[in-house]
XYZ file of C-alpha atoms in Angstrom:
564
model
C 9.476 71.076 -53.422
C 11.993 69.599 -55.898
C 9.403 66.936 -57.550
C 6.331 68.391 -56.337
C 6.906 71.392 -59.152
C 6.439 68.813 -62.005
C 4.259 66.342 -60.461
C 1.709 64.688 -62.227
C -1.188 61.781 -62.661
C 1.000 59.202 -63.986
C 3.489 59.742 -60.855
C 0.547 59.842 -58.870
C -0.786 56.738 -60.224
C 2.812 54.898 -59.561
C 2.995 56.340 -56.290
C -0.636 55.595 -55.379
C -0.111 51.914 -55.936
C 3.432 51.497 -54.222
C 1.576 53.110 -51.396
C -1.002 51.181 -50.655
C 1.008 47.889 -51.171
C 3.935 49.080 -48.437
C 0.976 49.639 -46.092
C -0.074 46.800 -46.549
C 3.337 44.940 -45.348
C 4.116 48.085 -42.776
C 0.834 47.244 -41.128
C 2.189 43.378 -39.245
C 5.728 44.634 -39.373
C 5.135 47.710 -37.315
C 3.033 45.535 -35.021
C 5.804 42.608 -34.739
C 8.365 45.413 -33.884
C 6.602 47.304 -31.246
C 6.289 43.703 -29.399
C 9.811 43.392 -29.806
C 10.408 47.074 -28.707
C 8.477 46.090 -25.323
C 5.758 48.213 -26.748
C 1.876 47.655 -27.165
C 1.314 46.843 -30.651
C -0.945 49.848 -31.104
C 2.570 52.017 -30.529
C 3.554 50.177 -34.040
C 1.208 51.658 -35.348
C 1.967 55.409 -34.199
C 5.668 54.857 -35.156
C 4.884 54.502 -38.808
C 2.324 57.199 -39.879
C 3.495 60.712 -38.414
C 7.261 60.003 -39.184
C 6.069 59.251 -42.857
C 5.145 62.532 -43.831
C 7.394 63.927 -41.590
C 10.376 62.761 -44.162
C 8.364 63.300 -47.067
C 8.621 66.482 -46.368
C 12.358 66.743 -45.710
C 13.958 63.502 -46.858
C 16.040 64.010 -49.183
C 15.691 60.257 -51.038
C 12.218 59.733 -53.130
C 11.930 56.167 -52.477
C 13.246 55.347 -49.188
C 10.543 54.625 -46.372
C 10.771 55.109 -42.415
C 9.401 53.528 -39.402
C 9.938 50.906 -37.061
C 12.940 48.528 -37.651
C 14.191 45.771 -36.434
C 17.170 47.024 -35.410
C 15.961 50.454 -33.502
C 13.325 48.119 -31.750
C 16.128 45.840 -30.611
C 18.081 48.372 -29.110
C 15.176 50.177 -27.385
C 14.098 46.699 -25.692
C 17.378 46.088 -24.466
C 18.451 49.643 -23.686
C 15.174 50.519 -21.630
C 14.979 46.760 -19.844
C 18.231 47.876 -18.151
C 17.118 50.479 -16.037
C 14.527 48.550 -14.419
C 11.091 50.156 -14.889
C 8.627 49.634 -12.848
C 5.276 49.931 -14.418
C 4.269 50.058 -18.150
C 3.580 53.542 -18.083
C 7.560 54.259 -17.262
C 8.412 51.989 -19.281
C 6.688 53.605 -22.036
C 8.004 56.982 -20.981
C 11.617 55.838 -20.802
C 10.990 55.204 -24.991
C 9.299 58.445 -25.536
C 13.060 60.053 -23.573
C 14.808 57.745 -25.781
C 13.022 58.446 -28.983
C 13.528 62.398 -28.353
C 17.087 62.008 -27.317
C 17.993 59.930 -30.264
C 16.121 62.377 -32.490
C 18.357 65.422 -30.957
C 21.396 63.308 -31.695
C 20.542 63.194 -35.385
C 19.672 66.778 -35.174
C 23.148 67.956 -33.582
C 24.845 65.478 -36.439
C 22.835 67.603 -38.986
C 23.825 71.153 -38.128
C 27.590 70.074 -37.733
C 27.111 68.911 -41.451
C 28.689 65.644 -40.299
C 26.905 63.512 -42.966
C 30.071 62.349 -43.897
C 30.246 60.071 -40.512
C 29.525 56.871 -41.906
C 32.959 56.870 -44.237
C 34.402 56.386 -40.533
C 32.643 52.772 -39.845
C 33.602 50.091 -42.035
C 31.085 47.471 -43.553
C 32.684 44.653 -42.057
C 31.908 45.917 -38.592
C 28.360 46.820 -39.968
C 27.846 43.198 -41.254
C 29.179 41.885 -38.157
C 26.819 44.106 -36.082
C 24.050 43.713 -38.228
C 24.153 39.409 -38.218
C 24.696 39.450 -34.234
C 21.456 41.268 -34.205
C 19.271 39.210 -36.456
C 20.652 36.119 -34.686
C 19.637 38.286 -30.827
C 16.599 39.255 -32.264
C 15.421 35.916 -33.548
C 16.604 34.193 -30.313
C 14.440 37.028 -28.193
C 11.183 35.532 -30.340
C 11.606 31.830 -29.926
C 10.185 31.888 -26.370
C 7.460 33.533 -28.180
C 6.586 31.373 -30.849
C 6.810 28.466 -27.954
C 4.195 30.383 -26.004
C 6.542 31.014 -22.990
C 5.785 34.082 -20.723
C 9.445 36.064 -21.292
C 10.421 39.794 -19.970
C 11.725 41.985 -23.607
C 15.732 42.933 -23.776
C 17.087 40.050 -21.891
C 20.812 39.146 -23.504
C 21.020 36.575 -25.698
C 22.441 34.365 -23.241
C 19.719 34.682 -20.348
C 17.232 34.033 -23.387
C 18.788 30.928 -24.842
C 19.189 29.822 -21.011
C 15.362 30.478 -19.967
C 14.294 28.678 -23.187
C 15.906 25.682 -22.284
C 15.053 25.631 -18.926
C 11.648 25.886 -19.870
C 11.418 23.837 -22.840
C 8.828 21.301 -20.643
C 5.938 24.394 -20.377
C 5.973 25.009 -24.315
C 2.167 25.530 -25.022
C 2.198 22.650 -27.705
C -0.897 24.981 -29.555
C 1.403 27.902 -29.750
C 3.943 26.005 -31.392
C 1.330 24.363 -33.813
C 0.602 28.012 -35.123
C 3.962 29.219 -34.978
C 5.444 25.846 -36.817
C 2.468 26.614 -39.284
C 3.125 30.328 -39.716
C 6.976 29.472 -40.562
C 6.050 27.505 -43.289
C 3.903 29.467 -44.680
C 6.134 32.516 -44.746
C 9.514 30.441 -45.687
C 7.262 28.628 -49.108
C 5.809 31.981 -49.653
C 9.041 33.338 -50.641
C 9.423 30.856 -53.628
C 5.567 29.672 -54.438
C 3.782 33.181 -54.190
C 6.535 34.340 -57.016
C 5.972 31.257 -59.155
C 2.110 30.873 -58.573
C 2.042 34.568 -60.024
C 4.813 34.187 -62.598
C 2.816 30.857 -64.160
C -0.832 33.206 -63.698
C 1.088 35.574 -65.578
C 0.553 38.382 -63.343
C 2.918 41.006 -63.466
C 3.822 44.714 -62.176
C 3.041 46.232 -59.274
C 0.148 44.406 -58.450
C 1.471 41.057 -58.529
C 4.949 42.342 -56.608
C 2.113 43.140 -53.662
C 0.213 40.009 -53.658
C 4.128 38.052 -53.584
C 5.206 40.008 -50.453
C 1.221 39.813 -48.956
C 2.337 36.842 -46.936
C 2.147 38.368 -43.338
C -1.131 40.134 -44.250
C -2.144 36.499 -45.113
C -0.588 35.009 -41.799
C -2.411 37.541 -39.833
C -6.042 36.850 -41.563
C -5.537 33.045 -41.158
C -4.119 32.943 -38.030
C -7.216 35.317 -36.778
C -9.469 33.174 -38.651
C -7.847 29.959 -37.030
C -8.440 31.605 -33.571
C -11.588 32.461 -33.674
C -12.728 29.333 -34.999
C -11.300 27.130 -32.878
C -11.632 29.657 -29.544
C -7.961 28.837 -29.146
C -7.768 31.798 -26.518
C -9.752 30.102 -24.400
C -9.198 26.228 -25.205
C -5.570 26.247 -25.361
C -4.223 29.665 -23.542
C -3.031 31.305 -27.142
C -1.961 34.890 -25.945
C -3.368 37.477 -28.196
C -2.559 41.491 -28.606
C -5.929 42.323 -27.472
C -8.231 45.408 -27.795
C -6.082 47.761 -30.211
C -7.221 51.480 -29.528
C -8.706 52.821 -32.750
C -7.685 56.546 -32.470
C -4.485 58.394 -31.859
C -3.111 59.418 -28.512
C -3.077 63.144 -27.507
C 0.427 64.879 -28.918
C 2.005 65.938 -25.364
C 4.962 66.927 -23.681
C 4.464 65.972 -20.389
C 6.228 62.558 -20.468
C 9.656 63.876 -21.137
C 11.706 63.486 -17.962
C 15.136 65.609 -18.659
C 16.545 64.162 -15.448
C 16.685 60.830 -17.043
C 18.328 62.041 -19.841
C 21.725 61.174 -18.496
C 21.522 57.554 -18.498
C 19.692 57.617 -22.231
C 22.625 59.224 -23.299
C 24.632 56.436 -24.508
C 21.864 54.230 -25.826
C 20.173 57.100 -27.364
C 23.448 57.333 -29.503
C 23.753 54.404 -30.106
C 20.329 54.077 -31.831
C 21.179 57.455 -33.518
C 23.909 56.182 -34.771
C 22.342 52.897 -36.118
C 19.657 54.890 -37.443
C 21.472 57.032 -39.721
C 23.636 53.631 -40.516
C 20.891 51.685 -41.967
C 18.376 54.574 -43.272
C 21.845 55.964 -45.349
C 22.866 52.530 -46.488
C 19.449 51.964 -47.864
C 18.974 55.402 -49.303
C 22.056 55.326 -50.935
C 21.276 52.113 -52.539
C 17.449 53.259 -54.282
C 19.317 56.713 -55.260
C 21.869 54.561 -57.371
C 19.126 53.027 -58.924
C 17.319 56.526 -60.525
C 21.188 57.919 -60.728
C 19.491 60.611 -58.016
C 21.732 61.806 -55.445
C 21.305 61.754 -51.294
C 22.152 64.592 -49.125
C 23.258 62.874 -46.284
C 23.387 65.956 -43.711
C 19.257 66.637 -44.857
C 18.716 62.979 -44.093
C 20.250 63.804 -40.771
C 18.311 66.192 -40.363
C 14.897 64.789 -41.663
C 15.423 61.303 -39.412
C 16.128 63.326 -36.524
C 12.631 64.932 -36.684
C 10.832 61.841 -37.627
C 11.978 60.665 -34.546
C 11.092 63.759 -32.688
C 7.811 63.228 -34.496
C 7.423 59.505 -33.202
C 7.868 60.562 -29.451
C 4.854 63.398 -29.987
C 2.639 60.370 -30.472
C 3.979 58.808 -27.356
C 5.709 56.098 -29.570
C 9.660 55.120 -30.157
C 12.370 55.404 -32.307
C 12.255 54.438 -35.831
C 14.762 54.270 -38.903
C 14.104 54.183 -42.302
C 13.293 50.228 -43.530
C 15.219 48.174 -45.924
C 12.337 45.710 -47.014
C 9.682 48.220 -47.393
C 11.829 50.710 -49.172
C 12.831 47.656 -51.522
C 9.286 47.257 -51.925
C 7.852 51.173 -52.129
C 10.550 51.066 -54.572
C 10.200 48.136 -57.003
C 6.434 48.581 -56.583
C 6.759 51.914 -58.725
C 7.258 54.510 -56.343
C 8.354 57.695 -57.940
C 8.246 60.106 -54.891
C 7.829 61.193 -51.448
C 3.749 60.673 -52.258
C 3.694 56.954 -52.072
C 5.036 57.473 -48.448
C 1.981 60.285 -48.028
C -0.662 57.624 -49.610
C 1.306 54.818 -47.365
C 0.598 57.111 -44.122
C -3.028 57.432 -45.504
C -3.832 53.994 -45.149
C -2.451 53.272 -42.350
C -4.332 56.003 -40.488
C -7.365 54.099 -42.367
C -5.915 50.762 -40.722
C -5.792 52.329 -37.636
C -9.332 53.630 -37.490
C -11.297 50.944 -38.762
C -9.416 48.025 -39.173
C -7.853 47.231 -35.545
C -10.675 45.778 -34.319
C -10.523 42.570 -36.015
C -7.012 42.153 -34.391
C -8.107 41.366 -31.257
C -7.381 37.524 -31.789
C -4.169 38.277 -33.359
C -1.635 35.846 -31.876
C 1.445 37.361 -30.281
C 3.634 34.264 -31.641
C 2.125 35.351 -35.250
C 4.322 39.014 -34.900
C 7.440 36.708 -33.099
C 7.201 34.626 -36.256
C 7.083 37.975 -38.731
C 9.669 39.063 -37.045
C 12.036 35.884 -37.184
C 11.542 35.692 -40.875
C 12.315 39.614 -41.271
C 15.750 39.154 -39.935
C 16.912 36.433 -41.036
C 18.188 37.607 -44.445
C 20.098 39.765 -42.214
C 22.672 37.176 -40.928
C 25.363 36.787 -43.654
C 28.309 34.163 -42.521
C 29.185 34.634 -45.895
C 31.083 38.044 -45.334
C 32.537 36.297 -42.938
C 34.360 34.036 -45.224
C 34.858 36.500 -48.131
C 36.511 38.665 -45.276
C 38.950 36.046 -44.295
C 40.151 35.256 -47.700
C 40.081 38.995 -49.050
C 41.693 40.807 -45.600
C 42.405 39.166 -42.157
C 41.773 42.498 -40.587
C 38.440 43.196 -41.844
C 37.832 39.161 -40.702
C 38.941 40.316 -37.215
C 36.632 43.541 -36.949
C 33.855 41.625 -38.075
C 34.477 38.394 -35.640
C 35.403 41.068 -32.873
C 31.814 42.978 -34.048
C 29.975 39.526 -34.064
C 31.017 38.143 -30.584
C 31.040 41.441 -29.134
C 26.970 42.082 -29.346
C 26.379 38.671 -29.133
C 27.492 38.188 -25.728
C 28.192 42.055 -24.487
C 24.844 43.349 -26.307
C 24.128 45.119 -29.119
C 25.044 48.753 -27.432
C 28.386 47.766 -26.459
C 28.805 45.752 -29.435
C 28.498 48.344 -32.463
C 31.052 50.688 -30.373
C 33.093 48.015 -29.707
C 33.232 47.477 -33.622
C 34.014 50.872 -34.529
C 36.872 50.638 -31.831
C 38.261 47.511 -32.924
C 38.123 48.630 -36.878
C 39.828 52.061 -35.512
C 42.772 49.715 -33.833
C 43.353 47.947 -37.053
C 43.444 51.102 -38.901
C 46.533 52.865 -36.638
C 48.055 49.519 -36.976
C 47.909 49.210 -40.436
C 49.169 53.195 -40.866
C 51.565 52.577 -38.410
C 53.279 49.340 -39.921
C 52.951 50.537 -43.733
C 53.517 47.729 -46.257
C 57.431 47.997 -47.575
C 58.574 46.190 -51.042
C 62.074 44.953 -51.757
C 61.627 45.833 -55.124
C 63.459 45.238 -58.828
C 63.694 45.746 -62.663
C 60.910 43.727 -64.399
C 61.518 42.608 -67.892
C 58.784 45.600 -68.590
C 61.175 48.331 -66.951
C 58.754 48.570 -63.577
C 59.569 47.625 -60.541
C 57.854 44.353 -58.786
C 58.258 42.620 -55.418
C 61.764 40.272 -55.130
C 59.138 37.755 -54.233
C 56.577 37.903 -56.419
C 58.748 37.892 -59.927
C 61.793 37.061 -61.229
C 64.062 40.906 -61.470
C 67.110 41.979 -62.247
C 68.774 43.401 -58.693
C 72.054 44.924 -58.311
C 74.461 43.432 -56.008
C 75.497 46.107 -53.925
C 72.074 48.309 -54.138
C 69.168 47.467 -52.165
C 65.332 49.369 -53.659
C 62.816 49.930 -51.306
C 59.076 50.701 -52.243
C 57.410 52.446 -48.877
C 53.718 51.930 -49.825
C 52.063 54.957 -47.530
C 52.592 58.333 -46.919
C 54.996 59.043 -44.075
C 53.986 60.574 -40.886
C 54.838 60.456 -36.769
C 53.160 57.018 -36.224
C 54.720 55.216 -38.929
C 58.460 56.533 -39.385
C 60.002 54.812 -36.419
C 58.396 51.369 -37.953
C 59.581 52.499 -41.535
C 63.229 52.999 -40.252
C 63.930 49.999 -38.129
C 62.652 48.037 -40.959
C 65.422 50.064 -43.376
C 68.461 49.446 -40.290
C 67.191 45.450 -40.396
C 67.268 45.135 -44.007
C 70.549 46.833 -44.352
C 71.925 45.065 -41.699
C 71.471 41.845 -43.284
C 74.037 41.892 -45.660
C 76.956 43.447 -45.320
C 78.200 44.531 -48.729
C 75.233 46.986 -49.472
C 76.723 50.868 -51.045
C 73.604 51.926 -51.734
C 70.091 52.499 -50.687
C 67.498 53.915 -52.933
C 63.775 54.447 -51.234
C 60.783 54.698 -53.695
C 58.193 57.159 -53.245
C 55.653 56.484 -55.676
C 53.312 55.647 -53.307
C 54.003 58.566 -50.509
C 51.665 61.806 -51.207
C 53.038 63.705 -47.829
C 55.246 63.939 -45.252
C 54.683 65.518 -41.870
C 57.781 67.291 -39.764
C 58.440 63.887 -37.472
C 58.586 62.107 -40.872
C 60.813 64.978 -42.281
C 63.503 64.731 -39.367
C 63.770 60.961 -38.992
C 64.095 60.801 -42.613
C 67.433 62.957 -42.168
C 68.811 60.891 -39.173
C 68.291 58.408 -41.167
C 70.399 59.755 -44.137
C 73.059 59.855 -41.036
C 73.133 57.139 -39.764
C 73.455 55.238 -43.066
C 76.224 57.352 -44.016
C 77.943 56.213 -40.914
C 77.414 52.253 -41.850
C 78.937 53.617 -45.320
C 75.242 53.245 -47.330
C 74.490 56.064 -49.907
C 70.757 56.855 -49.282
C 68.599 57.897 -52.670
C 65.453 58.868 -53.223
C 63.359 58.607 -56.879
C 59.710 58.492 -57.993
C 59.427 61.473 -55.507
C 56.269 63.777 -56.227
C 56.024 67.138 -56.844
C 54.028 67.851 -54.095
C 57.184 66.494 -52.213
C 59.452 67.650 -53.940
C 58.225 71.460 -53.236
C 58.542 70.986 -49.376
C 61.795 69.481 -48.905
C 63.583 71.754 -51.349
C 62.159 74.487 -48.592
C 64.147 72.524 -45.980
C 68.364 71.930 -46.531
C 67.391 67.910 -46.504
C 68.225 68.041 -50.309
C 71.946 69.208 -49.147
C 71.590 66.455 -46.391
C 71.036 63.791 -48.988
C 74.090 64.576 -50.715
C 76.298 62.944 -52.616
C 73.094 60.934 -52.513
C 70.757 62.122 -55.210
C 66.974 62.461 -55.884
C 66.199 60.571 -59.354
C 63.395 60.529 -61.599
C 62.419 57.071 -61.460
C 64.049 54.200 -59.612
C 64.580 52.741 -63.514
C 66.635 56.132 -63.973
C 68.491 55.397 -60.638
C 69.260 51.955 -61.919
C 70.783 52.918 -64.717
C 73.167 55.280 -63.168
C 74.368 53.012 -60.192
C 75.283 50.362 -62.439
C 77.734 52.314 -64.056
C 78.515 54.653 -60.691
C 78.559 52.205 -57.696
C 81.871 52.604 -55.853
């Protein structure tokens, strides 16, 4: 209701456009990710219309588009394969439990208002997850596109072994179209944009016609099909008969009792839902300086989902290269995704027909070159030389799905990053510190400052608090231990904004025990914030004859000319 109050023709007319042309890409994408959700391609199809209007209507981003992903479809293969169905049909019911569970998730999330979740996972463990993925997801399709007969959500080792134990039945045709399909996706990305650019064609129009290049694998690689009867001649597997109509909206698939062992996956996707759908929202709202509510995107993915399952289809999150697209095609609202759902209902109805001879190793090879931007080594290296521990969540991330699976992998992240946090709060960085030319205080080791002979100044660069002050005073006992003429100790607290009651005591044994080595402990650059707390405790009397300065330049100055 916020944009449809002062909507007009020329939003409709920007929306209409970016509508039609994110059908058009949404139509072989949802297709190539219901194959690699286990799903008949038809289900694709079902996963990208309801959900549509579903978060038009209470999506809080204007741009952003949902439906089947990569990702989701990843999981749900893998996560469903596990439990061993035995027929289609409960294999297709399993997803519909899944799809509902995952959508409840998202729901709970919402009304806890715990939008705020994401701060919690770091991007390092999101760009390791993410670039296992594309590299499990791509390896799931190679079988494909070599026209070997492979179950979905195998692990990336059984899939690598299987290919290469079955290299010597690759259906050489297969690989002719899929080697042919490759190349024209990977040249698209470059010539389409320059064939354009030197036809000067521009806008929204032209941005179509350069991402059009898996509408134009799919027409060629039908046309190729039929006109060589390559179903017949060579044994090219196709989708098949695609039912033009939608399935019945019912309840009677959903199967509580299996609910148990969903659980887990179904948060999983959840939680990789709201990952990727935020991360992308966040990014188009920058763009129009709008802003996203991220507890009504909780809410409004949750029921998309929920609306997927009514169709009898799976889980979905919103799409990073269609809501690139919607958006750089001129999308202005929530319409374009109502227009978007429009035509694919019209795709649905009258267009699925001339699918039949659609190859399957066509949607393997859409979906190889859909992930592979994806996989960013990169990071990887920018990690290493930036911060070894955000190296080590990623690697830990990385290897983790690669050879555990994606399920364990992502929670395995967030455990890993969660470890390296505590560490790092427990083992706070502490400065030997002295007088720059400048009159601040810089790192001993870093510049060359004036020191004090029988003073020692300590920077503590966090706050203090039960994990970290048994750390913080071994370190002070080791450093004053190490030479043997030291009078005085003064600790700087610029950096510490609070003190718990663990801190507050060890911090006053402290004072103690120094006293009893004959070292005067000081504090300066303490807060006011801090300052108010301990003069409510007797520390202050503790301290003395130590004494709480101003600044550590302040303390300087007054032990050079009172050090006994």
């Amino acid at each position: 209701m916020t944009w449809l109050k002062n909507y007009n023709l020329s939003m409709f007319a920007g929306d209409f456009v970016a509508g039609l042309v994110t059908a058009s890409i949404a139509v072989p994408q949802s297709l190539a990710y219901a194959q690699l959700a286990g799903f008949p391609p038809e289900y694709g199809l079902y996963a990208a219309i309801l959900p549509l209007l579903i978060y038009a209507c209470l999506g809080s981003s204007r741009t952003l588009v949902v439906g089947p992903a990569a990702l989701i479809s990843l999981l749900i293969g893998s996560s469903i394969t596990k439990l061993a169905p035995q027929t289609t049909q409960e294999y297709i019911s399993l997803g519909i439990n899944l799809t509902v569970l995952s959508g409840l998730f998202l729901l709970l999330l919402s009304l806890l208002r715990l939008g705020s979740l994401t701060t919690f996972i770091s991007k390092p463990v999101i760009s390791g997850f993410t670039s296992a993925s594309a590299i499990i997801i791509a390896s799931s399709q190679i079988p494909v596109i070599l026209g070997l007969q492979l179950n979905n959500g195998l692990a990336f080792k059984d899939v690598l072994f299987f290919t290469v134990t079955h290299l010597d039945q690759t259906n050489l045709a297969v690989l002719a179209l899929s080697t042919l399909g490759l190349i024209l996706l990977w040249s698209s990305k470059s010539l389409l944009p320059a064939l354009l650019k030197k036809l000067q064609l521009t806008g929204p129009v032209a941005l179509g016609v350069s991402k059009s290049s898996p509408i134009l694998l799919v027409i060629i690689s039908i046309g190729v099909m039929s006109l060589f009867h390559m179903q017949n001649s060579y044994d090219v597997a196709v989708i098949g008969q695609i039912p033009n109509s939608f399935p019945s909206i019912s309840l009677d698939t959903l199967t509580i009792n299996r609910w148990p062992e969903l659980a887990v996956p179904a948060a999983s996707i959840a939680l990789i839902c709201f990952l990727t759908s935020i991360a992308t929202g966040i990014t188009l709202a920058s763009k129009k300086r709008e802003k996203l509510n991220s507890n009504q995107e909780l809410l409004a993915l949750g029921a998309a989902n929920i609306g997927s399952s009514l169709l009898g289809s799976f889980a979905l999150a919103g799409s990073v290269s269609r809501s690139m697209v919607n958006y750089a095609s001129g999308a202005v609202t929530q319409m374009a995704n109502v227009i978007s759902a429009a035509a694919l209902v019209t795709s649905l109805l009258f267009l699925t027909p001339y699918l039949i001879n659609l190859p399957k190793a066509m949607l393997g090879v859409i979906v190889i070159m859909s992930v592979l931007p994806m996989i960013d080594f990169k990071h990887i290296q920018r990690c290493w030389a930036f911060n070894k521990a955000d190296a080590i969540s990623l690697l830990f991330t990385f290897l983790s799905s690669l050879l555990l699976g994606v399920e364990i992998g992502i929670w395995a992240g967030i455990a890993c990053s969660m470890v390296l946090f505590l560490r790092r709060s427990t083992h706070p960085h502490i400065a030997e510190v002295g007088r720059a030319e400048s009159g601040y205080f810089r790192n001993i080791k870093r510049l060359n400052v004036e020191t004090q002979k029988h003073t020692v100044y300590l920077r503590i660069d966090e706050n203090l608090f039960f994990a970290n002050v048994q750390y913080i005073e071994n370190y002070i006992m080791e450093r004053c231990g190490q030479t043997s003429d030291i009078k005085h100790l003064v600790l700087i607290f610029s950096s510490v904004s609070s003190i718990d009651e663990s801190a507050l005591e060890t911090l006053e044994a402290l004072i103690l025990n120094l006293r009893e080595a004959g070292i005067t402990l000081h504090l300066s650059d303490v807060k006011g914030i801090i300052q108010d707390k301990l003069k409510l405790t007797d520390i202050l009397l503790t301290l003395a004859p130590g004494k709480l300065f101003f600044t550590a330049n302040e303390a300087m100055n007054y032990l050079e000319n009172n050090t006994e």
